[in-house]
Short mmCIF file of C-alpha atoms and ligand atoms in Angstrom, two decimals:
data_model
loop_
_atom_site.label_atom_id
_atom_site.label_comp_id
_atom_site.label_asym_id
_atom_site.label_seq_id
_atom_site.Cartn_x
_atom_site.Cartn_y
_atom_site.Cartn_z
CA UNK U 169 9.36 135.73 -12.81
CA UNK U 170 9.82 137.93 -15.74
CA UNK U 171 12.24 140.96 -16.44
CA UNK U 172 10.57 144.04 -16.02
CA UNK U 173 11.76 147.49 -17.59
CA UNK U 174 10.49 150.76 -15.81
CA UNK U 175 10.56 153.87 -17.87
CA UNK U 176 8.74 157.40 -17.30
CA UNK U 177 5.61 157.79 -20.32
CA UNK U 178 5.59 161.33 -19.96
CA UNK U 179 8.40 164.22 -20.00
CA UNK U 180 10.55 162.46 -17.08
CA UNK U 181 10.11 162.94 -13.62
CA UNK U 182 6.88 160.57 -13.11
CA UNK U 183 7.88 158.96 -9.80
CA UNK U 184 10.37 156.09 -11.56
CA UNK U 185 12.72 156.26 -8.55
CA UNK U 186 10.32 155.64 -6.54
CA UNK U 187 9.05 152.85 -8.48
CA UNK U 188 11.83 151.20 -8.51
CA UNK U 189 12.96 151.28 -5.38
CA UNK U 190 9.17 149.42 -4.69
CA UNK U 191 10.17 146.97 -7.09
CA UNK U 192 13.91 146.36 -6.64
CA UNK U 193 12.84 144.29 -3.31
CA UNK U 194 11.99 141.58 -6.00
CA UNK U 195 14.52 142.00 -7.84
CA UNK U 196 18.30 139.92 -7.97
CA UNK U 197 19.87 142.78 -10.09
CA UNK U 198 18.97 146.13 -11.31
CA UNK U 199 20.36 148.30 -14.46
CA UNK U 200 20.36 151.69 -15.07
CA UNK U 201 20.35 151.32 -19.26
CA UNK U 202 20.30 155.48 -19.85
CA UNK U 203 21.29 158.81 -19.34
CA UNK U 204 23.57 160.48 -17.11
CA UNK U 205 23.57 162.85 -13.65
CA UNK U 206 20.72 164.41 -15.40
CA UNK U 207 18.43 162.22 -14.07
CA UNK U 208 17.69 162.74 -10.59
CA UNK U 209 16.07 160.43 -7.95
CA UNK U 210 14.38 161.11 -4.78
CA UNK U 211 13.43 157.76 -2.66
CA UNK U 212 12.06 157.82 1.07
CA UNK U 213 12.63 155.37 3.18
CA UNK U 214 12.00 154.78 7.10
CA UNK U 215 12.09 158.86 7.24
CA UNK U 216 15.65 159.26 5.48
CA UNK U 217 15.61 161.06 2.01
CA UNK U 218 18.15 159.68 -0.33
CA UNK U 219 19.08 161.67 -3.46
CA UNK U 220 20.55 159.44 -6.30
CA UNK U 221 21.50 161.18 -9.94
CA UNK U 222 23.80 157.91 -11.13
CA UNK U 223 23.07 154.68 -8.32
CA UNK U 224 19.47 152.96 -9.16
CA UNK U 225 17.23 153.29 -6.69
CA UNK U 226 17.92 149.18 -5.98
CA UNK U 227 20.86 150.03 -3.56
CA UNK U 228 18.55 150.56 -0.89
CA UNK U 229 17.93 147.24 -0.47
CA UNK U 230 21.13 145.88 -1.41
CA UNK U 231 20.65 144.82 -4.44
CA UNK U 232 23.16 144.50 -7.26
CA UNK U 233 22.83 147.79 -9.17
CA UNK U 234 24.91 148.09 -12.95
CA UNK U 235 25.24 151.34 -15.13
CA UNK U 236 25.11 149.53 -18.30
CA UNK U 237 26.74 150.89 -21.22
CA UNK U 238 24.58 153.05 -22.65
CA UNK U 239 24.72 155.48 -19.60
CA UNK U 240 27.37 158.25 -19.60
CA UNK U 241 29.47 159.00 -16.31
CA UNK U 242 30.84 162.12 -15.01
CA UNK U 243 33.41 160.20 -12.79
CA UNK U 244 33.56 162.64 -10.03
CA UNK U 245 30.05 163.58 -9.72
CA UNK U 246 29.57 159.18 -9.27
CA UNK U 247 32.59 158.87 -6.61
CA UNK U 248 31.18 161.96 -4.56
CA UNK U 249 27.74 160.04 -4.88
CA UNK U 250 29.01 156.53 -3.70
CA UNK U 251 31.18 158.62 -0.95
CA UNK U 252 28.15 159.90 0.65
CA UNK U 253 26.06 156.98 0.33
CA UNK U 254 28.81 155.01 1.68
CA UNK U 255 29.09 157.26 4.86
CA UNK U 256 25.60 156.87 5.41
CA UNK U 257 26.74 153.80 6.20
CA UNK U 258 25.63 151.59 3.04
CA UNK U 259 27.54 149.42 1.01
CA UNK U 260 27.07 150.06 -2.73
CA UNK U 261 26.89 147.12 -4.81
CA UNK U 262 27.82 148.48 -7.95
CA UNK U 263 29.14 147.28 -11.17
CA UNK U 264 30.19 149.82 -14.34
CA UNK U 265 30.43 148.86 -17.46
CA UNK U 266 33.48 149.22 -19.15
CA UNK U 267 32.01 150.68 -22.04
CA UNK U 268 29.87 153.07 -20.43
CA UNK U 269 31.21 156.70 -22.20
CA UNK U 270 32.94 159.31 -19.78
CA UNK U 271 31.40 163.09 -19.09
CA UNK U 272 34.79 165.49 -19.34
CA UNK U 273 34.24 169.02 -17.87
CA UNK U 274 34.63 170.25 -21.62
CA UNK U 275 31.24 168.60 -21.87
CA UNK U 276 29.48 170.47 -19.18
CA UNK U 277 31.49 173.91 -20.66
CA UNK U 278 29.80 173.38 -23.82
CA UNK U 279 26.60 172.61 -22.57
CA UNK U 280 26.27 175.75 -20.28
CA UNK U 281 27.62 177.54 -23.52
CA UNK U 282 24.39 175.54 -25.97
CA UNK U 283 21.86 173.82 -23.78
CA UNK U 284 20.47 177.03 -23.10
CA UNK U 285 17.75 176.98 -25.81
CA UNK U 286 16.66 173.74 -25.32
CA UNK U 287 17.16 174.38 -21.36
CA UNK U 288 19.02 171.31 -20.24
CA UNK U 289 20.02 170.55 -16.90
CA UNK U 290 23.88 171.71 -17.75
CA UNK U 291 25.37 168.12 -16.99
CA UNK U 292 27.39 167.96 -20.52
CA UNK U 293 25.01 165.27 -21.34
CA UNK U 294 24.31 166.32 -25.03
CA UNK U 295 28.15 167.05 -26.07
CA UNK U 296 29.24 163.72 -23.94
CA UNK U 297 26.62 162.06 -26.59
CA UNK U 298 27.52 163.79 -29.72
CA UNK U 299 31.14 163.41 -29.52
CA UNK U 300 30.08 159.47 -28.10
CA UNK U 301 28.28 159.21 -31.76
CA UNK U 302 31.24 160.94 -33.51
CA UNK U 303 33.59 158.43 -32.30
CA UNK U 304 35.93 160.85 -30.86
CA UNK U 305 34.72 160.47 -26.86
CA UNK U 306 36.55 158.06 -24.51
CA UNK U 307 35.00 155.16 -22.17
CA UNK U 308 35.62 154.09 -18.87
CA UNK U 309 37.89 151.32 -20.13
CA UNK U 310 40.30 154.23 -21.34
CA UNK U 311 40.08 156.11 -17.73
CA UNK U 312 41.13 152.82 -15.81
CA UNK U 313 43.65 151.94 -18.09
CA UNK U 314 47.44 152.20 -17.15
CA UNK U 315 48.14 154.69 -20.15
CA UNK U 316 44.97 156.52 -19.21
CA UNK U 317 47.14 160.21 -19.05
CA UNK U 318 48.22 159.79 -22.80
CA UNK U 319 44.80 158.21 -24.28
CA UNK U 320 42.98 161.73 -22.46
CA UNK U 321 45.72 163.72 -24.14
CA UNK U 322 45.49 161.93 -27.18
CA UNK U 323 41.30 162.17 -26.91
CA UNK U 324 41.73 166.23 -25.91
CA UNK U 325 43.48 166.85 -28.87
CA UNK U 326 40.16 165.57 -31.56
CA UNK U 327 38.24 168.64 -29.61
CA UNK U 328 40.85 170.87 -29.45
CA UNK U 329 39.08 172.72 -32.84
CA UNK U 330 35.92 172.48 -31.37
CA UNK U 331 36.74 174.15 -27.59
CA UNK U 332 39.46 176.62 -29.51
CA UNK U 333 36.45 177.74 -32.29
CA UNK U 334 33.74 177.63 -29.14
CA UNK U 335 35.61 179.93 -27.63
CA UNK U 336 35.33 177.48 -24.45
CA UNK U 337 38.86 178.03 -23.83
CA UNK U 338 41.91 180.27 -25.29
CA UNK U 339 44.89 178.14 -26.84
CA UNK U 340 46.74 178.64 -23.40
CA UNK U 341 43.82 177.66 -21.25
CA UNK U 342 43.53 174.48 -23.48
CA UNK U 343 46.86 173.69 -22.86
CA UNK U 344 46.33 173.94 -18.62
CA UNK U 345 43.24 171.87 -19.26
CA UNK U 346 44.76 169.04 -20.79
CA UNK U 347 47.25 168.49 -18.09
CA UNK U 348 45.20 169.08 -15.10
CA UNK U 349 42.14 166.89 -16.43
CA UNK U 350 44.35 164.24 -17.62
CA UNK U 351 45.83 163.73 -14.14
CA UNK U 352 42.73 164.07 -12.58
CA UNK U 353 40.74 161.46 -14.51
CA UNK U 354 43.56 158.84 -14.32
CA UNK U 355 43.00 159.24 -10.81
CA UNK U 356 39.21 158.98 -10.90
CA UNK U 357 40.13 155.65 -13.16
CA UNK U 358 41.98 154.62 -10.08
CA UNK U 359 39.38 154.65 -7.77
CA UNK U 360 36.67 153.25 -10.84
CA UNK U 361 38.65 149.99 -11.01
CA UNK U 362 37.08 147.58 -8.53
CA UNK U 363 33.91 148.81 -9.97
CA UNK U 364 34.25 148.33 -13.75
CA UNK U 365 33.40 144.99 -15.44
CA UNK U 366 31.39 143.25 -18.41
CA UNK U 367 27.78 144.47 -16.98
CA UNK U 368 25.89 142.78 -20.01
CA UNK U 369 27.70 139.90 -18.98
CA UNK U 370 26.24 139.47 -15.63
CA UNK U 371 22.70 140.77 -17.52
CA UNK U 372 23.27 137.23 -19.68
CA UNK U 373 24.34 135.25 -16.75
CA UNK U 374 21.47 136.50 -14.89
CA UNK U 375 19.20 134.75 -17.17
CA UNK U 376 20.82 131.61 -16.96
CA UNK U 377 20.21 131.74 -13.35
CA UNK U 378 16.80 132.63 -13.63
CA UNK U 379 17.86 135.72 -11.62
CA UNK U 380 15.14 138.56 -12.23
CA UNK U 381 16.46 141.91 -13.57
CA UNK U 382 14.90 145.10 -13.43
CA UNK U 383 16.04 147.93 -15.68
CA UNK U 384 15.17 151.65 -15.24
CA UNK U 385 15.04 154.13 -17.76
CA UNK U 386 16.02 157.41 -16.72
CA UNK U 387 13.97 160.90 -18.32
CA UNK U 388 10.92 159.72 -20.38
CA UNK U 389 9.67 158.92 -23.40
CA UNK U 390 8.57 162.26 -24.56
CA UNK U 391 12.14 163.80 -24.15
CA UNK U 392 13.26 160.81 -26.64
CA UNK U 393 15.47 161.47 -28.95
CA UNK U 394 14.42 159.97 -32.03
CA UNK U 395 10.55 160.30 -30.81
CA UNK U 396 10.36 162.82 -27.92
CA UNK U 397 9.23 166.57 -28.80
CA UNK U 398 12.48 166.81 -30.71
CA UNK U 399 14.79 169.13 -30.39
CA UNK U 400 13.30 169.85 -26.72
CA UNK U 401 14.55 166.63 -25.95
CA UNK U 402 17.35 164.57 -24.07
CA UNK U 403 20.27 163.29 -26.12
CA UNK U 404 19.80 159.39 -25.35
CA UNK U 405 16.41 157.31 -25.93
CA UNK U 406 14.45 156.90 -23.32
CA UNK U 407 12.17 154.25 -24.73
CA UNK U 408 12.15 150.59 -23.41
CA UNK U 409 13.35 149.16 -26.54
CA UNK U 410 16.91 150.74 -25.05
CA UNK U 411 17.29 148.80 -22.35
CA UNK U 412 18.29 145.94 -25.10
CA UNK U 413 20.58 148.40 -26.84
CA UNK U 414 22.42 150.16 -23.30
CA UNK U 415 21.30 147.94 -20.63
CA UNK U 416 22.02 144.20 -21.96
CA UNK U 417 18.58 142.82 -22.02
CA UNK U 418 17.74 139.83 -24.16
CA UNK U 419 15.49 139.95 -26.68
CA UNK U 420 13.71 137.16 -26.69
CA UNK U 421 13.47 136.46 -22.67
CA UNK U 422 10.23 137.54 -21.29
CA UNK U 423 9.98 140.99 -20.00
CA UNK U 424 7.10 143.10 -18.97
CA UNK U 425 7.16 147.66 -19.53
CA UNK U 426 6.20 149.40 -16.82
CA UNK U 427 5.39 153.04 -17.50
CA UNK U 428 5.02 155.53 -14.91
CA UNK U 429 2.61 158.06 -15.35
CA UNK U 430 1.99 161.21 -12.80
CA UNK U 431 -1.62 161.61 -12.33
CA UNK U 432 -1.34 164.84 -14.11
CA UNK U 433 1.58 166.01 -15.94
CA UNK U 434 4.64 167.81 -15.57
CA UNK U 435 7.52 168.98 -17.42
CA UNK U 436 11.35 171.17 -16.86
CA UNK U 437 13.06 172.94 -19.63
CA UNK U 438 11.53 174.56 -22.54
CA UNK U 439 9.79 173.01 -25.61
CA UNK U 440 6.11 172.47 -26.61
CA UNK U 441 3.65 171.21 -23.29
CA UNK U 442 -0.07 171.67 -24.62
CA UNK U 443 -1.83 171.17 -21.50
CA UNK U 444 0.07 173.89 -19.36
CA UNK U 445 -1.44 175.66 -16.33
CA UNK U 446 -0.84 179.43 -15.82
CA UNK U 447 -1.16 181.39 -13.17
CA UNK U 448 -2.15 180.34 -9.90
CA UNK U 449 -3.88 177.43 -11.35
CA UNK U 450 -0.07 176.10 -12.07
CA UNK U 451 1.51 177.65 -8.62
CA UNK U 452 -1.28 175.70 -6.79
CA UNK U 453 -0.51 172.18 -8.16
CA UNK U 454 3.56 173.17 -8.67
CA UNK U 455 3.47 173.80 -4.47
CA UNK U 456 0.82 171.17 -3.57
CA UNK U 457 2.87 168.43 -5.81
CA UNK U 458 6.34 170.48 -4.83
CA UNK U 459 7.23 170.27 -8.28
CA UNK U 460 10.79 170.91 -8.29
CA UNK U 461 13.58 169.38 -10.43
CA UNK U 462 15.68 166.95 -8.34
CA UNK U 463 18.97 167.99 -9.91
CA UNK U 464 18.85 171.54 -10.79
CA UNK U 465 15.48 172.69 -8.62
CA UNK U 466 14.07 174.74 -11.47
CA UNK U 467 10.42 175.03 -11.09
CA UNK U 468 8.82 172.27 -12.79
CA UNK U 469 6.00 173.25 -15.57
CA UNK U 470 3.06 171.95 -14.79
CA UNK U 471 -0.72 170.95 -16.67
CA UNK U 472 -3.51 168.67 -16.75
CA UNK U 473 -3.35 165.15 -17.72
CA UNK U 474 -2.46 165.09 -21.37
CA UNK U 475 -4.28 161.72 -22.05
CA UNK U 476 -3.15 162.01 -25.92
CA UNK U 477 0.34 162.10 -25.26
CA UNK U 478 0.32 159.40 -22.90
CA UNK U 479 -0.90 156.94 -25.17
CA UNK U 480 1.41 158.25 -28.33
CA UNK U 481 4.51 157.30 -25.39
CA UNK U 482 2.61 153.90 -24.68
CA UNK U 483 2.28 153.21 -28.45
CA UNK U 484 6.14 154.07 -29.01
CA UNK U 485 7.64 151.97 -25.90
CA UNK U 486 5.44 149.53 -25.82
CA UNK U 487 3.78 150.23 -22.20
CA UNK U 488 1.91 147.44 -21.06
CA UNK U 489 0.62 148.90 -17.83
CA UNK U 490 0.90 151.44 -15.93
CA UNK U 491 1.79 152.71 -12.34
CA UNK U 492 0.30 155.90 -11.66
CA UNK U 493 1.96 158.39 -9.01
CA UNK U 494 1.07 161.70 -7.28
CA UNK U 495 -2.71 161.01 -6.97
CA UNK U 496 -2.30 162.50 -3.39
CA UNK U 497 -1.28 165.57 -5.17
CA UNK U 498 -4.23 165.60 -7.56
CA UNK U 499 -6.74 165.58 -4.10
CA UNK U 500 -5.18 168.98 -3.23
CA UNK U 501 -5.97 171.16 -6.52
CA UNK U 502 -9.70 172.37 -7.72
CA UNK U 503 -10.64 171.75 -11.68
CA UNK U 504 -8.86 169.10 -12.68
CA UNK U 505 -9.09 168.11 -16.44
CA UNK U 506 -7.71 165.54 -18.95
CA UNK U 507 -6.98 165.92 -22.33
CA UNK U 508 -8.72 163.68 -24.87
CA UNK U 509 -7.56 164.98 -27.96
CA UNK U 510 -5.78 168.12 -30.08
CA UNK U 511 -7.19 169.99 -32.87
CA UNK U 512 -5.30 172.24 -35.28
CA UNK U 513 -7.46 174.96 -36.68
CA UNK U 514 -10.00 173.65 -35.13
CA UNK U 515 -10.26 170.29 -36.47
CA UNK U 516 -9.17 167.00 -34.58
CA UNK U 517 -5.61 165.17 -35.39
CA UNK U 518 -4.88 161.72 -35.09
CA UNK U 519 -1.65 161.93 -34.72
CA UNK U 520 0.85 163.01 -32.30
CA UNK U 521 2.96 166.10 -33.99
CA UNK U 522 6.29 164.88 -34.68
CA UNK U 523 7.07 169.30 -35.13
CA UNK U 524 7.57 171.04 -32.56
CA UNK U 525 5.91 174.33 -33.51
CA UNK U 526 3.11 172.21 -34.96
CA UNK U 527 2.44 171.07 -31.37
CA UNK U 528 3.23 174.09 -29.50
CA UNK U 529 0.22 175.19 -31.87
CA UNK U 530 -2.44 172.76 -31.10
CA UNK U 531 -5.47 173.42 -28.81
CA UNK U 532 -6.33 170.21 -26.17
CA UNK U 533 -10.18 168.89 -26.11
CA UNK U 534 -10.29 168.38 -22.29
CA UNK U 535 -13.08 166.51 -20.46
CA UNK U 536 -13.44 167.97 -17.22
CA UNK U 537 -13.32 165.35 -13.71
CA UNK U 538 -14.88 165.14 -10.55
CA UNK U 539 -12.79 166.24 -7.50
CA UNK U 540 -10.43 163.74 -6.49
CA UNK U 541 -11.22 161.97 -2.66
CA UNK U 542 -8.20 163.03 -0.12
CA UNK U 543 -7.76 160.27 1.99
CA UNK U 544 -5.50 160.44 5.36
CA UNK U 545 -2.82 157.97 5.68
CA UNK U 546 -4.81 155.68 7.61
CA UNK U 547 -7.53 155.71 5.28
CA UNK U 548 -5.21 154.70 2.45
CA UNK U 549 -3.59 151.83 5.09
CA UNK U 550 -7.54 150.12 4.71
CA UNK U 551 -7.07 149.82 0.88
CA UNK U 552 -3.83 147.70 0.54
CA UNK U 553 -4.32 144.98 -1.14
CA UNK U 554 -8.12 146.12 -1.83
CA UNK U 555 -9.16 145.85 -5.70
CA UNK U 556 -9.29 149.20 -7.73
CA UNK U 557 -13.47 149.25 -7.13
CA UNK U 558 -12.95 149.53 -3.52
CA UNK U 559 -11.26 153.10 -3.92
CA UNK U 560 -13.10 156.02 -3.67
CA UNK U 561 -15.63 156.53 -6.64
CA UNK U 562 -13.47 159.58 -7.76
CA UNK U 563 -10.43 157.47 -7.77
CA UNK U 564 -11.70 154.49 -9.17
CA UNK U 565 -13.22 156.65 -11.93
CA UNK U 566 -10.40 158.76 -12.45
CA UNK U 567 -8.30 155.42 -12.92
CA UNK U 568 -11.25 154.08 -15.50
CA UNK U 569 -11.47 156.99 -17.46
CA UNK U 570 -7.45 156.56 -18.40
CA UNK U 571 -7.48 152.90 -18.70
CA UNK U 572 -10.17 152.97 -21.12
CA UNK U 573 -8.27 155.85 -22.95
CA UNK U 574 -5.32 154.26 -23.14
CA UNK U 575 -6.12 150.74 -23.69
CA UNK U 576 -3.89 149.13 -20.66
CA UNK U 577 -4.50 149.27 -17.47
CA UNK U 578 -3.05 150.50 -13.99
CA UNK U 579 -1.69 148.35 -11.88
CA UNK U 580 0.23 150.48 -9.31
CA UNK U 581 -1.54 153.27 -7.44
CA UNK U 582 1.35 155.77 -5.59
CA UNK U 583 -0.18 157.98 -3.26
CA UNK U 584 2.54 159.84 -1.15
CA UNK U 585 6.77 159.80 -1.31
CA UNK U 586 7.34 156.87 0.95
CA UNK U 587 7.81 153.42 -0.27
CA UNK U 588 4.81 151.79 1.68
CA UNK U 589 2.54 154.75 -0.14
CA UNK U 590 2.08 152.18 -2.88
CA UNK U 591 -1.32 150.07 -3.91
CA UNK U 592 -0.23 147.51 -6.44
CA UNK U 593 -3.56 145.86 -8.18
P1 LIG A 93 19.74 167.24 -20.92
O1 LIG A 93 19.31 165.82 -20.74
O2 LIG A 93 20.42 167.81 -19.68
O3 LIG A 93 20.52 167.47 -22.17
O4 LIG A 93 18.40 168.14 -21.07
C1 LIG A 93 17.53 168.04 -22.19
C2 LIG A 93 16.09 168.21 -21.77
O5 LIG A 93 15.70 167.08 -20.99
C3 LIG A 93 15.82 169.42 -20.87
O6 LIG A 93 14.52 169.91 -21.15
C4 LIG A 93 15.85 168.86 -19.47
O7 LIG A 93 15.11 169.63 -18.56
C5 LIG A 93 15.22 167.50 -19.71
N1 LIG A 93 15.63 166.48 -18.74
C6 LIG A 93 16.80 165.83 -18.70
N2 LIG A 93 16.81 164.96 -17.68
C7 LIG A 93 15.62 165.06 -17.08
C8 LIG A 93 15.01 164.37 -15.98
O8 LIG A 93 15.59 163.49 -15.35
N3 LIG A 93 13.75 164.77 -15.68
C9 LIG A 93 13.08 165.72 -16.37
N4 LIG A 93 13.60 166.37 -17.42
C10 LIG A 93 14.86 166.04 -17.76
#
């Protein structure tokens, strides 16, 4: 069976935990490649909610689940998480990699100081990056190490000028910092050990084995860095191509890209969203789809489905089908439209607006759709394993309509939270 990579084709958010927790029960190992505790996961299972921001969704069913090296780690934030799945009486199977970059508190300081204009979720994710790319950051490798105390220091002291100019801390409050977060992360690099390994290792060994892997992105591909609505964006890439670069996948083994798609479209923090709902137009689908951020529960902006950007993130990531999510929520809201198409002064592009105030500007073409069927539970029990034309016409049109934009098709329907509220085609 082939790899398969999940990642989230719109602004994050889509359902991906979800998604993967469907399709880690066919999976031998599964690899978070992305990201940090910014992501945040909701899976429902046999009436328990479980809340993951760092553990893939695959630890529900015991699978082995890596944080490949491309993810960064606020260390306590992960222990508290593998604490309280542990006394929920799970055993995580988790591997770290070594490489994997560290989130200091410095990180979230300077984010609640910055993020604010781009409206991040405050986890220290864009300084943990920058000073990742500026070579002066420090791994997991340096927090487990014996000398850990003395390579923190040592670390502290190449951001001293930046928290001192900042104004994150005075000279004196620098000083308390260093000692008390150097003794706290050694002991945080205690605890990482048994944990910490070569995780593209067991990606390569996997392969050998004819193990199947399945990596999730975390965020989505509009909040990319290099091709998301930059700079209302994350500060990793959220396409599939970096599951290669901070997961370990092979290029050259066969793989299939799963993007997951709400049936309409969503979006938290600021930045340009052309298709969003005012009013109570957007309170209406924000309650009836209770669109609330998993990690920070900001009210999540909502809109119709922007068709247009969907298939720029397809194009980028190279999305070969799709699973579509939250069609239950679609049943519950009057005047639903998709977007075809923007125009700038009142002409139609064909491109998707790498500026951000260009595409803040544009005006969506929408083509309006039939009411969507609302099915009870039962009613959706009849059509497992049931081809798309057996759905309800609205359905099975609404799920035409966006193949036929897009060019791929659907192949996973998700209507409701749980994991057995999934159609796969
Ligand atoms: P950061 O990743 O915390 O730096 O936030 C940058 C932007 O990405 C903000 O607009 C966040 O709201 C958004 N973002 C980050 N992670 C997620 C996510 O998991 N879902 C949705 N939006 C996210």
């Amino acid at each position: 069976m082939k790899n398969t990579i999940v990642v989230g084709a719109q602004w994050g958010d889509e359902g991906k935990g979800k998604l993967v927790d469907v399709l880690a029960e066919q999976s031998d190992l599964v690899v978070r490649f992305n990201g940090g505790g910014n992501a945040g996961h909701t899976v429902m299972h046999a009436g328990e909610t479980y809340k993951f921001h760092y553990m893939p969704s695959g630890m529900l069913h015991n699978k082995l689940c890596i944080l490949g090296t491309g993810v960064v780690i606020n260390p306590k934030d992960l222990l508290e998480e593998i604490d309280s799945f542990t006394s929920s009486g799970h055993t995580p199977r988790l591997k770290i990699s070594a490489r994997a970059h560290v989130i200091f508190p410095h990180h979230q300081l300077i984010d609640a100081k910055e993020g604010g204009k781009i409206g991040t979720t405050g986890r220290g994710i864009g300084p943990a990056y920058s000073q990742k790319a500026s070579r002066i950051n420090l791994r997991i490798l340096d927090i487990i190490a014996d000398d850990a105390q003395s390579r923190i220091k040592d670390a502290l002291r190449d951001v001293k000028d930046i928290l001192i100019y900042e104004e994150i801390f005075t000279e004196d409050e620098y000083q308390k910092y260093c000692n008390s977060v150097s003794v706290e992360y050694a002991a945080y690099g205690k605890k990482f050990k048994p944990f910490i390994t070569d995780t593209e290792d067991l990606v390569r060994i996997a392969g050998k084995v004819e193990e199947t892997v399945l990596f999730e992105g975390a965020q989505g591909t509009l909040l990319d860095l290099n091709y998301g609505t930059y700079p209302f964006v994350t500060s990793s890439s959220t396409l599939a191509a970096a599951a290669f670069v901070g997961g370990g996948a092979i290029p050259g083994v066969p793989i299939r890209i799963l993007g997951i798609t709400k049936a309409y479209t969503t979006r938290v923090g600021e930045g340009p969203f052309p298709t969003e709902l005012s009013g109570d137009a957007a309170i209406n689908l924000r309650e009836a789809g209770h669109e609330y951020g998993a990690t920070t529960g900001r009210p999540r902006r909502v809109g119709h489905l922007d068709l247009f950007a969907l298939r720029y993130a397809i194009r980028i990531s190279g999305i070969q089908e799709l699973a579509m999510t939250k069609i239950d929520t679609l049943a519950l809201v009057d005047g639903i439209k998709v977007c075809t198409a923007y125009k700038i002064a009142g002409k139609e592009i064909d491109y998707f607006p790498a500026d951000a105030p260009t595409l803040a500007q544009v005006e969506p073409v929408y083509t309006d759709v039939p009411a969507i069927a609302e099915l009870t539970k039962a009613e959706w029990e009849t059509l497992k394993g049931k081809s798309k034309d057996d759905l309800p016409e609205s359905i099975s049109s609404y799920i035409k309509f966006i193949e036929d934009f897009v060019e791929i098709p659907i192949t996973i329907l998700s209507h409701g939270p749980e994991r057995n509220e999934t159609i796969v085609f």
